[in-house]
Coordinates of C-alpha atoms and ligand atoms in Angstrom, one line a residue:
M562 CA 114.2 186.6 87.2
L563 CA 112.8 187.6 83.8
R564 CA 115.5 185.9 81.9
D565 CA 115.5 182.6 83.9
A566 CA 112.8 180.4 82.3
H567 CA 112.5 178.3 85.5
R568 CA 111.6 181.2 87.7
N569 CA 110.2 183.8 85.3
R570 CA 106.5 184.4 85.6
G571 CA 106.3 187.6 83.5
T572 CA 103.1 189.6 83.9
A573 CA 102.1 187.2 86.7
F574 CA 104.5 188.8 89.2
S575 CA 102.4 190.7 91.7
A576 CA 103.1 194.3 92.5
E577 CA 104.8 193.3 95.8
E578 CA 107.0 190.7 94.0
R579 CA 107.9 193.3 91.4
G580 CA 109.0 195.7 94.1
A581 CA 110.9 193.1 96.1
L582 CA 112.6 191.5 93.1
G583 CA 113.8 194.7 91.4
L584 CA 111.3 194.5 88.6
T585 CA 109.7 197.9 89.2
G586 CA 108.8 199.5 85.9
R587 CA 110.0 196.4 83.9
L588 CA 106.5 195.1 83.2
P589 CA 103.2 196.6 82.1
A590 CA 100.7 197.4 84.9
A591 CA 98.4 194.4 84.6
V592 CA 99.0 191.5 86.9
E593 CA 97.7 188.3 85.3
T594 CA 97.0 184.9 86.5
L595 CA 98.7 181.9 84.9
A596 CA 95.3 181.0 83.3
E597 CA 95.1 184.4 81.7
Q598 CA 98.6 184.2 80.4
A599 CA 97.9 180.7 79.0
A600 CA 94.8 182.0 77.2
R601 CA 96.9 184.7 75.5
A602 CA 99.6 182.3 74.6
Y603 CA 97.1 180.0 73.0
V604 CA 95.8 182.8 70.9
Q605 CA 99.3 183.6 69.8
L606 CA 100.0 180.0 69.1
S607 CA 96.9 179.6 67.1
A608 CA 97.8 182.6 65.0
Q609 CA 101.0 180.9 63.8
P610 CA 100.9 180.1 60.0
D611 CA 101.9 176.5 60.1
D612 CA 102.9 173.6 62.4
L613 CA 106.6 174.3 62.2
A614 CA 106.0 178.0 63.2
K615 CA 103.9 176.6 66.1
Y616 CA 106.9 174.4 67.1
V617 CA 109.2 177.4 67.0
Y618 CA 106.7 179.5 69.0
L619 CA 106.5 176.8 71.7
N620 CA 110.2 176.5 71.9
A621 CA 110.7 180.2 72.4
L622 CA 108.0 180.1 75.1
H623 CA 109.8 177.2 76.8
D624 CA 112.9 179.3 76.8
R625 CA 111.1 182.3 78.3
N626 CA 108.7 180.9 80.9
E627 CA 108.8 177.2 81.6
T628 CA 105.7 177.1 83.8
L629 CA 103.6 178.8 81.2
Y630 CA 104.9 176.6 78.4
F631 CA 103.9 173.4 80.4
R632 CA 100.6 174.9 81.3
L633 CA 99.8 175.5 77.6
L634 CA 101.1 172.1 76.6
T635 CA 99.2 170.3 79.4
E636 CA 95.9 172.1 78.7
H637 CA 96.1 171.3 74.9
L638 CA 98.1 168.2 75.0
S639 CA 96.2 166.1 72.4
E640 CA 96.2 169.0 70.0
L641 CA 99.9 169.8 70.6
L642 CA 101.4 166.3 70.7
P643 CA 101.8 166.2 66.9
I644 CA 103.5 169.7 67.2
V645 CA 106.0 169.1 70.0
Y646 CA 106.7 165.6 68.8
D647 CA 106.0 163.4 65.7
P648 CA 105.5 164.5 62.9
T649 CA 106.3 168.3 63.2
I650 CA 109.5 167.6 65.2
G651 CA 110.8 165.9 62.1
D652 CA 110.8 169.2 60.2
A653 CA 112.4 171.0 63.1
I654 CA 115.2 168.4 63.3
E655 CA 115.9 168.7 59.6
H656 CA 116.5 172.5 60.2
W657 CA 118.0 172.2 63.6
S658 CA 121.7 173.2 62.9
T659 CA 120.6 176.2 60.8
E660 CA 118.0 177.4 63.3
Y661 CA 120.2 176.7 66.4
R662 CA 119.8 179.3 69.1
R663 CA 120.3 177.7 72.5
S664 CA 120.5 174.3 73.9
R665 CA 118.7 172.3 76.5
A666 CA 120.8 169.1 76.3
V667 CA 124.0 167.5 77.4
Y668 CA 126.2 166.5 74.4
L669 CA 128.4 163.5 74.8
S670 CA 130.9 163.0 72.0
V671 CA 132.4 159.7 70.8
D672 CA 135.6 161.7 70.1
R673 CA 135.8 162.8 73.8
I674 CA 134.6 159.9 75.9
E675 CA 136.9 161.1 78.7
D676 CA 134.6 164.2 79.0
V677 CA 131.4 162.3 79.8
R678 CA 131.6 162.7 83.6
T679 CA 132.6 166.3 83.4
A680 CA 129.7 167.1 81.0
F681 CA 127.2 165.8 83.6
E682 CA 129.1 167.5 86.5
T683 CA 128.7 170.9 84.9
L684 CA 125.0 170.6 85.7
E685 CA 125.9 170.7 89.4
L686 CA 123.2 168.2 90.3
G687 CA 123.3 165.9 93.2
P688 CA 122.5 162.1 93.3
D689 CA 118.9 162.7 94.3
D690 CA 118.2 165.5 91.8
V691 CA 117.5 163.5 88.7
D692 CA 114.5 161.2 87.9
L693 CA 114.9 160.7 84.2
I694 CA 117.4 161.0 81.4
V695 CA 116.4 160.6 77.8
C696 CA 119.2 160.0 75.3
S697 CA 119.4 159.4 71.6
D698 CA 122.2 158.8 69.1
A699 CA 119.6 159.9 66.4
E700 CA 120.4 157.1 64.0
E701 CA 116.7 156.3 63.3
I702 CA 114.6 159.3 63.9
L703 CA 110.8 158.7 63.3
G704 CA 111.1 157.4 59.8
I705 CA 113.4 160.2 58.6
G706 CA 116.5 158.3 59.5
D707 CA 120.0 159.5 60.6
W708 CA 120.1 163.2 61.7
G709 CA 123.2 163.2 63.9
V710 CA 123.3 166.0 66.5
N711 CA 120.1 167.6 64.9
G712 CA 118.3 164.7 66.6
T713 CA 118.8 166.4 70.0
D714 CA 115.3 167.7 70.0
I715 CA 113.9 164.1 70.0
A716 CA 115.2 163.8 73.6
V717 CA 114.0 167.3 74.5
G718 CA 110.5 166.6 73.0
K719 CA 110.1 163.3 74.7
L720 CA 110.9 164.9 78.1
A721 CA 108.3 167.6 77.4
I722 CA 105.7 164.9 76.9
Y723 CA 106.8 163.1 80.0
T724 CA 106.1 166.3 81.9
A725 CA 102.8 167.3 80.3
A726 CA 101.4 163.8 80.2
A727 CA 102.6 162.4 83.6
G728 CA 103.8 165.3 85.6
I729 CA 107.5 164.3 85.6
D730 CA 109.2 167.3 87.2
P731 CA 110.9 169.2 84.3
N732 CA 113.6 170.4 86.8
R733 CA 114.6 166.8 87.4
V734 CA 115.3 165.6 83.9
I735 CA 118.2 165.7 81.4
A736 CA 118.2 165.4 77.6
V737 CA 121.3 163.8 76.2
N738 CA 122.6 163.7 72.6
L739 CA 125.2 160.9 72.0
D740 CA 127.2 162.4 69.1
V741 CA 128.8 159.5 67.3
G742 CA 128.9 161.2 63.9
T743 CA 126.4 160.8 61.1
D744 CA 126.1 158.9 57.8
N745 CA 123.8 161.6 56.5
Q746 CA 125.9 163.0 53.7
K747 CA 123.7 166.1 53.4
L748 CA 124.5 167.0 57.0
L749 CA 128.2 166.3 56.5
D750 CA 128.3 168.6 53.6
D751 CA 126.2 171.3 55.3
P752 CA 128.5 174.2 56.6
A753 CA 125.9 174.9 59.3
Y754 CA 126.0 171.4 60.7
L755 CA 126.9 171.5 64.4
G756 CA 127.8 167.9 65.2
N757 CA 130.9 165.7 64.8
R758 CA 131.6 166.0 61.1
H759 CA 132.5 162.3 60.4
P760 CA 130.7 159.1 59.6
R761 CA 129.1 157.2 62.4
V762 CA 131.6 155.5 64.6
R763 CA 130.6 151.9 65.2
G764 CA 132.2 148.9 67.0
E765 CA 134.3 149.2 70.1
R766 CA 134.5 153.0 70.4
Y767 CA 130.7 153.2 70.1
D768 CA 130.3 150.6 72.7
E769 CA 132.7 152.4 75.0
L770 CA 130.7 155.6 74.8
I771 CA 127.5 153.7 75.6
T772 CA 129.1 151.9 78.6
T773 CA 130.7 155.0 79.9
Y774 CA 127.4 156.9 79.6
L775 CA 125.5 154.2 81.4
D776 CA 128.1 153.8 84.2
V777 CA 128.6 157.5 84.8
A778 CA 124.9 158.4 84.6
T779 CA 124.0 155.5 87.0
E780 CA 126.8 156.5 89.4
L781 CA 126.0 160.2 89.5
F782 CA 122.2 159.9 89.4
P783 CA 121.5 156.5 90.9
N784 CA 117.7 157.0 90.8
A785 CA 117.4 158.1 87.2
L786 CA 115.5 156.1 84.6
L787 CA 117.6 155.9 81.5
H788 CA 115.3 156.2 78.4
F789 CA 116.7 155.2 75.0
E790 CA 115.1 156.8 71.9
D791 CA 115.6 156.4 68.2
F792 CA 118.7 154.3 68.1
G793 CA 119.3 152.1 65.0
P794 CA 117.6 148.7 65.3
S795 CA 120.6 146.5 66.0
N796 CA 122.1 148.9 68.6
A797 CA 118.7 149.4 70.2
R798 CA 118.3 145.8 70.8
R799 CA 121.9 145.0 71.7
I800 CA 122.1 147.8 74.3
L801 CA 118.9 146.6 75.9
V802 CA 119.9 143.0 76.0
E803 CA 123.5 143.6 77.2
H804 CA 122.7 146.3 79.8
G805 CA 119.0 145.9 80.7
D806 CA 119.8 143.5 83.5
D807 CA 122.2 145.8 85.4
H808 CA 120.9 149.3 84.5
R809 CA 117.5 151.0 84.8
I810 CA 117.0 151.2 81.0
F811 CA 113.8 151.7 79.0
N812 CA 113.8 151.6 75.2
D813 CA 110.6 153.2 74.0
D814 CA 110.9 152.1 70.4
M815 CA 111.1 148.5 71.4
Q816 CA 109.5 148.2 74.9
G817 CA 107.1 151.1 74.8
T818 CA 105.9 150.2 71.3
G819 CA 105.7 146.5 72.2
A820 CA 103.6 147.3 75.3
I821 CA 101.2 149.6 73.6
V822 CA 100.6 147.0 71.0
M823 CA 100.2 144.5 73.8
A824 CA 97.4 146.7 75.1
A825 CA 95.6 146.6 71.8
V826 CA 96.0 142.8 71.6
I827 CA 94.8 142.4 75.2
S828 CA 91.7 144.4 74.3
G829 CA 91.3 142.3 71.1
L830 CA 91.6 139.1 73.2
K831 CA 88.8 140.3 75.5
V832 CA 86.6 140.4 72.4
T833 CA 87.6 137.0 71.0
G834 CA 87.7 135.4 74.5
S835 CA 91.0 133.7 73.8
S836 CA 94.3 133.7 75.5
F837 CA 97.9 134.6 74.4
S838 CA 98.8 130.9 74.1
D839 CA 96.1 130.4 71.5
Q840 CA 97.5 133.1 69.2
R841 CA 99.4 132.8 65.9
L842 CA 101.2 136.0 65.1
V843 CA 102.4 137.3 61.7
V844 CA 104.6 140.4 61.7
F845 CA 105.0 142.1 58.3
G846 CA 108.1 144.4 58.5
A847 CA 110.5 142.8 61.0
G848 CA 112.5 145.9 62.1
T849 CA 112.9 147.5 65.5
A850 CA 109.2 147.9 66.2
G851 CA 108.0 144.7 64.6
T852 CA 110.5 142.4 66.4
G853 CA 110.0 144.3 69.7
M854 CA 106.2 143.4 69.4
A855 CA 107.0 139.8 68.5
D856 CA 109.2 139.6 71.6
Q857 CA 106.5 140.9 73.9
I858 CA 103.7 138.9 72.5
S859 CA 105.8 135.7 72.7
A860 CA 106.8 136.6 76.3
A861 CA 103.0 136.8 77.0
M862 CA 102.5 133.4 75.5
V863 CA 105.2 132.0 77.8
R864 CA 103.5 133.6 80.8
D865 CA 100.3 131.8 79.5
G866 CA 102.1 128.5 79.9
L867 CA 103.9 127.8 76.6
S868 CA 107.6 127.0 76.6
E869 CA 109.9 129.6 74.9
S870 CA 110.3 127.4 71.8
E871 CA 106.6 126.8 71.6
A872 CA 106.0 130.5 71.8
R873 CA 108.5 131.2 69.1
E874 CA 106.9 128.6 66.9
R875 CA 103.7 130.7 67.0
V876 CA 105.5 133.7 65.4
W877 CA 106.2 134.3 61.7
L878 CA 108.2 137.3 60.6
I879 CA 108.1 138.7 57.0
D880 CA 110.7 141.2 55.9
K881 CA 111.9 142.5 52.5
N882 CA 112.9 139.1 51.3
G883 CA 109.7 137.4 52.3
L884 CA 109.0 135.0 55.2
V885 CA 112.1 134.8 57.4
T886 CA 113.5 131.3 57.2
D887 CA 116.6 129.7 58.7
D888 CA 118.3 129.2 55.3
M889 CA 118.6 133.0 54.8
D890 CA 122.0 134.5 54.9
D891 CA 122.9 137.5 57.1
L892 CA 119.7 137.6 59.1
P893 CA 120.0 140.4 61.7
D894 CA 120.3 138.9 65.2
Y895 CA 116.9 140.2 66.2
Q896 CA 115.2 138.1 63.4
Q897 CA 117.2 134.9 63.9
A898 CA 115.3 133.6 66.9
Y899 CA 112.1 133.6 64.8
A900 CA 113.5 132.1 61.5
R901 CA 111.2 129.3 60.4
P902 CA 112.7 125.9 59.5
T903 CA 112.8 125.4 55.7
S904 CA 111.3 122.0 56.2
E905 CA 108.1 123.7 57.5
V906 CA 107.7 125.9 54.4
D907 CA 108.7 123.3 51.8
G908 CA 106.4 123.7 48.8
W909 CA 104.8 126.9 50.0
S910 CA 106.2 128.9 47.1
D911 CA 108.8 128.7 44.3
G912 CA 110.5 131.9 45.3
P913 CA 110.4 134.1 48.4
I914 CA 107.2 133.4 50.5
D915 CA 105.0 136.5 50.4
L916 CA 102.4 137.8 52.8
L917 CA 99.3 136.4 51.2
T918 CA 100.8 132.8 51.1
T919 CA 101.9 133.1 54.7
V920 CA 98.4 134.3 55.8
E921 CA 96.7 131.5 53.9
R922 CA 99.0 128.9 55.3
V923 CA 99.4 130.1 58.9
K924 CA 95.9 131.5 59.5
P925 CA 97.2 134.1 61.9
T926 CA 95.0 135.4 64.7
I927 CA 97.1 138.6 64.8
L928 CA 98.6 140.4 61.8
I929 CA 100.9 143.4 62.6
G930 CA 102.2 145.8 59.9
T931 CA 105.4 147.7 60.7
S932 CA 106.8 147.7 57.2
T933 CA 106.1 151.3 56.0
V934 CA 104.8 149.6 52.8
S935 CA 101.6 151.5 51.9
G936 CA 98.7 149.2 50.9
A937 CA 100.6 146.0 51.6
F938 CA 97.5 144.6 53.3
T939 CA 95.5 144.1 50.1
K940 CA 91.8 143.1 49.8
D941 CA 93.1 139.5 49.2
V942 CA 95.2 139.5 52.3
V943 CA 92.4 140.9 54.5
R944 CA 89.9 138.4 53.0
A945 CA 92.4 135.5 53.5
L946 CA 92.9 136.6 57.1
C947 CA 89.1 136.5 57.8
E948 CA 88.8 133.1 56.1
G949 CA 91.4 131.8 58.6
V950 CA 89.7 133.1 61.8
D951 CA 86.5 134.8 62.8
R952 CA 87.8 137.9 64.4
P953 CA 91.4 138.6 63.5
I954 CA 93.3 141.3 65.2
L955 CA 94.7 143.6 62.5
L956 CA 97.2 146.2 63.4
P957 CA 98.5 148.3 60.4
L958 CA 100.9 150.4 62.5
S959 CA 103.1 152.1 59.9
N960 CA 102.9 155.9 59.8
P961 CA 102.5 158.5 58.5
T962 CA 99.3 157.9 56.6
S963 CA 101.1 157.7 53.3
R964 CA 102.8 154.5 54.6
I965 CA 100.0 152.6 56.3
E966 CA 99.5 149.0 55.2
V967 CA 95.7 149.4 55.0
M968 CA 93.4 152.2 55.7
P969 CA 90.9 151.3 58.5
H970 CA 87.9 152.1 56.2
D971 CA 89.1 149.5 53.7
A972 CA 89.9 146.9 56.3
I973 CA 86.5 147.2 57.9
T974 CA 84.7 147.0 54.6
W975 CA 86.8 144.1 53.3
S976 CA 86.5 142.1 56.5
D977 CA 82.8 143.1 56.8
G978 CA 83.5 144.5 60.3
A979 CA 85.2 141.3 61.5
A980 CA 88.8 142.7 61.8
L981 CA 89.6 144.2 65.2
I982 CA 91.7 147.2 64.2
A983 CA 94.1 149.7 65.7
T984 CA 96.5 151.9 63.8
G985 CA 99.6 154.0 64.3
I986 CA 97.9 157.1 62.9
P987 CA 94.9 159.0 64.3
A988 CA 92.0 157.7 62.2
D989 CA 88.4 158.7 61.8
P990 CA 85.7 156.3 62.9
V991 CA 84.3 154.1 60.2
D992 CA 80.5 153.5 59.7
H993 CA 79.8 150.0 58.3
D994 CA 76.5 148.2 58.2
G995 CA 74.9 150.3 61.0
V996 CA 77.9 150.1 63.4
T997 CA 80.4 152.8 64.0
Y998 CA 83.9 151.5 64.5
T999 CA 86.2 153.6 66.6
I1000 CA 89.8 153.2 65.6
G1001 CA 92.3 153.2 68.5
Q1002 CA 95.7 154.7 67.9
G1003 CA 98.7 152.8 69.1
N1004 CA 100.3 156.0 70.4
N1005 CA 103.2 155.3 72.8
A1006 CA 102.3 158.5 74.7
L1007 CA 99.5 156.4 76.3
L1008 CA 102.1 154.3 77.9
Y1009 CA 105.7 155.6 78.5
P1010 CA 104.9 158.7 80.6
G1011 CA 102.9 156.6 83.1
L1012 CA 105.5 153.8 83.0
G1013 CA 108.2 156.4 83.8
L1014 CA 106.1 157.9 86.6
G1015 CA 105.4 154.5 88.1
T1016 CA 109.1 153.5 87.9
I1017 CA 110.1 156.8 89.6
V1018 CA 107.4 156.5 92.4
A1019 CA 108.6 152.9 93.1
A1020 CA 112.2 153.9 92.7
A1021 CA 112.4 150.6 90.7
S1022 CA 115.9 149.4 90.1
R1023 CA 114.9 147.8 86.7
V1024 CA 112.1 148.0 84.2
T1025 CA 110.8 144.4 84.2
D1026 CA 108.6 142.6 81.7
G1027 CA 106.0 142.5 84.5
M1028 CA 106.0 146.3 84.7
L1029 CA 105.6 146.6 80.9
L1030 CA 102.7 144.1 81.0
A1031 CA 101.1 145.9 83.9
A1032 CA 101.3 149.1 81.9
A1033 CA 99.7 147.4 78.9
N1034 CA 96.9 146.0 81.0
A1035 CA 96.3 149.4 82.6
V1036 CA 96.0 151.0 79.2
A1037 CA 93.7 148.2 77.9
G1038 CA 91.7 148.5 81.1
Q1039 CA 90.6 152.0 80.1
V1040 CA 88.4 150.8 77.3
D1041 CA 85.1 148.9 77.4
V1042 CA 85.3 146.5 74.4
S1043 CA 81.8 145.1 75.0
D1044 CA 80.2 147.6 72.7
P1045 CA 80.2 146.7 69.0
G1046 CA 82.8 148.8 67.2
A1047 CA 84.5 149.8 70.4
S1048 CA 88.1 151.1 70.1
L1049 CA 90.9 148.7 71.3
L1050 CA 92.7 151.6 72.9
P1051 CA 91.7 154.7 74.9
P1052 CA 91.7 158.1 73.3
V1053 CA 94.8 160.3 73.7
D1054 CA 92.8 163.2 75.2
D1055 CA 93.3 162.9 79.0
L1056 CA 96.8 161.7 79.3
R1057 CA 97.4 163.0 82.9
A1058 CA 94.6 160.8 84.2
S1059 CA 95.5 157.8 82.1
S1060 CA 99.2 158.1 83.0
A1061 CA 98.3 158.1 86.7
I1062 CA 96.4 154.8 86.2
V1063 CA 99.3 153.3 84.3
A1064 CA 101.8 154.5 87.0
I1065 CA 99.9 152.9 89.9
A1066 CA 99.8 149.6 88.0
V1067 CA 103.5 149.8 87.1
A1068 CA 104.6 150.7 90.7
R1069 CA 102.6 147.7 92.0
A1070 CA 104.2 145.4 89.4
A1071 CA 107.7 146.7 90.4
A1072 CA 106.9 145.7 94.0
D1073 CA 105.6 142.3 92.9
D1074 CA 108.7 141.7 90.8
G1075 CA 111.0 142.7 93.8
V1076 CA 112.6 145.6 92.1
A1077 CA 110.8 148.4 94.0
T1078 CA 113.2 150.1 96.4
R1079 CA 110.4 152.4 97.8
T1080 CA 106.9 151.2 98.8
H1081 CA 103.9 153.4 99.8
D1082 CA 101.0 152.7 102.0
D1083 CA 98.9 155.0 99.9
L1084 CA 100.3 154.3 96.4
E1085 CA 97.6 156.3 94.6
G1086 CA 98.3 159.3 96.8
A1087 CA 102.0 158.9 96.2
V1088 CA 101.6 158.9 92.4
H1089 CA 99.4 162.0 92.5
A1090 CA 101.8 163.8 94.9
T1091 CA 104.8 163.0 92.7
M1092 CA 103.1 164.6 89.6
W1093 CA 104.4 168.1 89.0
T1094 CA 101.8 170.6 88.0
P1095 CA 102.4 173.7 86.0
D1096 CA 101.6 176.3 88.6
Y1097 CA 103.6 179.2 90.1
P1098 CA 104.6 178.2 93.6
D1099 CA 104.5 180.8 96.4
L1100 CA 107.6 182.9 96.2
D1101 CA 109.8 183.5 99.2
L1102 CA 110.8 187.0 98.5
E1103 CA 113.8 186.8 100.8
T1104 CA 115.4 183.7 99.2
D1105 CA 114.1 184.1 95.7
R1106 CA 115.4 187.6 95.4
Ligands
NAD363 P1 112.4 149.8 60.8 O1 113.0 150.4 59.6 O2 113.3 149.3 61.9 O3 111.5 148.5 60.3 C1 110.8 148.4 59.1 C2 111.1 147.0 58.6 O4 110.2 146.8 57.4 C3 112.5 146.8 58.1 O5 113.0 145.6 58.7 C4 112.4 146.6 56.6 O6 113.4 145.8 56.0 C5 111.0 146.1 56.5 N1 110.4 146.2 55.1 C6 110.7 147.2 54.2 N2 110.0 146.9 53.1 C7 109.4 145.8 53.2 C8 108.6 145.0 52.4 N3 108.3 145.3 51.1 N4 108.1 143.8 52.9 C9 108.4 143.4 54.2 N5 109.1 144.1 55.0 C10 109.6 145.3 54.5 O7 111.3 150.8 61.3 P2 110.5 150.7 62.7 O8 111.1 151.6 63.7 O9 110.3 149.2 63.1 O10 109.1 151.3 62.3 C11 108.3 150.7 61.3 C12 107.0 151.4 61.2 O11 106.2 151.1 62.3 C13 107.1 152.9 61.0 O12 106.2 153.4 60.1 C14 106.7 153.4 62.4 O13 106.2 154.7 62.3 C15 105.7 152.4 62.8 N6 105.6 152.3 64.2 C16 104.4 152.5 64.8 C17 104.3 152.5 66.2 C18 103.0 152.7 66.9 O14 102.0 152.7 66.2 N7 102.9 152.8 68.2 C19 105.4 152.3 67.0 C20 106.6 152.1 66.3 C21 106.7 152.1 65.0

């Protein structure tokens, strides 16, 4: 009992339980409540010298007593999010093979595709036992790139947030690492590296691993939501496009990010009183996140009455070589649909068309930054944006802070408070001309836990655009933008409550879209009843012995 993290409750075992379970004399005399244990654990955690040490402490606690770990995480979630996930998890991943102690994941190797089924079967779980699987091939981890098998903790960390933020039952989830090799030479040269020691396998064999994973996971766990995390941009999109219609897939980097940005845009549109079909969108940095956002915003334009081609005509992508135009060679497939005809931009510039020129010509109503280019939204760009429209929506989303396109303080000053801003980093409020501007953070944790919970409660067979939009609307509905300087997004400080609101909206949308396989007379009650809480359940001393 003391060694089994699922069942261990340490000093919270009562005297009677200690006697019945053979723990007599194995614990100090005091019998504590979970709250008392959590208070001590928080003191221990706070005494750790740095964030990485806190990450290691939490991991060890997770291995010792899962309930206490989740109690601590749930009680201090906004403080601990940056520890259990981005950015501290990046440091942990870099040292993962060296620091390896035990594993919480299932490893599926591109060199042993025939083992995929057996690997899941070793868990001895039945078809109704799994709600959620998070998998990653770790090609593009949080801005630190390719980390091969070291990226396993991305899936583990994501699941921990699902549990803490939305009460997804930690006993009903699986973390999966898809080990297809790594192109990170440092890892290949590291004697401690624990993954397949060869370059990334691409092409047919990679696709076979993905297809096998999807088919086996769907067959063995037909109700599980399959979450994809930190794949390279072209694989991320391809897998979603090829398999999204026949598997219950969710890609957080694309769909989650797209939806949280939609939430910020929806709030911004409430301020400007305009609709999606009135918008002109410029995306600076057309990678995974940027094009995912372009997809969702143009889909919203279509829902607002535009045709698909009319919607695409309202989107301009800028990448490393300037404005993306149809005469460019080797455009990634995810940029091709938005390439502008050269006839349109004739005479705009002698060379590549830069951001300032694009802003001056296009007069965007929304400017998104997902380029990781620090300071790219200069004073001239912000001024040009405000000359084009009265209240532009300005979303410099790159993070960490060293990479943000413009700091909110500068953007508010240069736009004289006109720009409606949300960022990817947590940012302090800005005082300008007697108004305090609260800066919302486009944190995916506001969205995906509730989206997952709603999908599970509705037993939805797919994650539809309607469910993503419902999640975005539910997030946006949690802020009142009528105050001057109001944030476009809610704070990340009560995620359990906000995830429940998102889940209810998502389950409703699943029913409306005809993909819900379970309906509830009391949906709100069903959502709350599904949420796992970190408490010690009553023990049955006969069966738990
Ligand atoms: P990515 O590498 O897929 O995309 C970055 C893109 O920027 C690439 O296409 C790259 O070619 C382009 N780029 C690089 N230099 C450029 C330049 N000088 N001019 C124009 N384009 C340039 O990365 P990603 O996953 O899309 O993430 C991008 C950024 O967005 C990251 O900083 C990430 O943290 C941030 N992001 C924020 C959120 C959020 O706030 N919710 C969500 C996702 C990503």
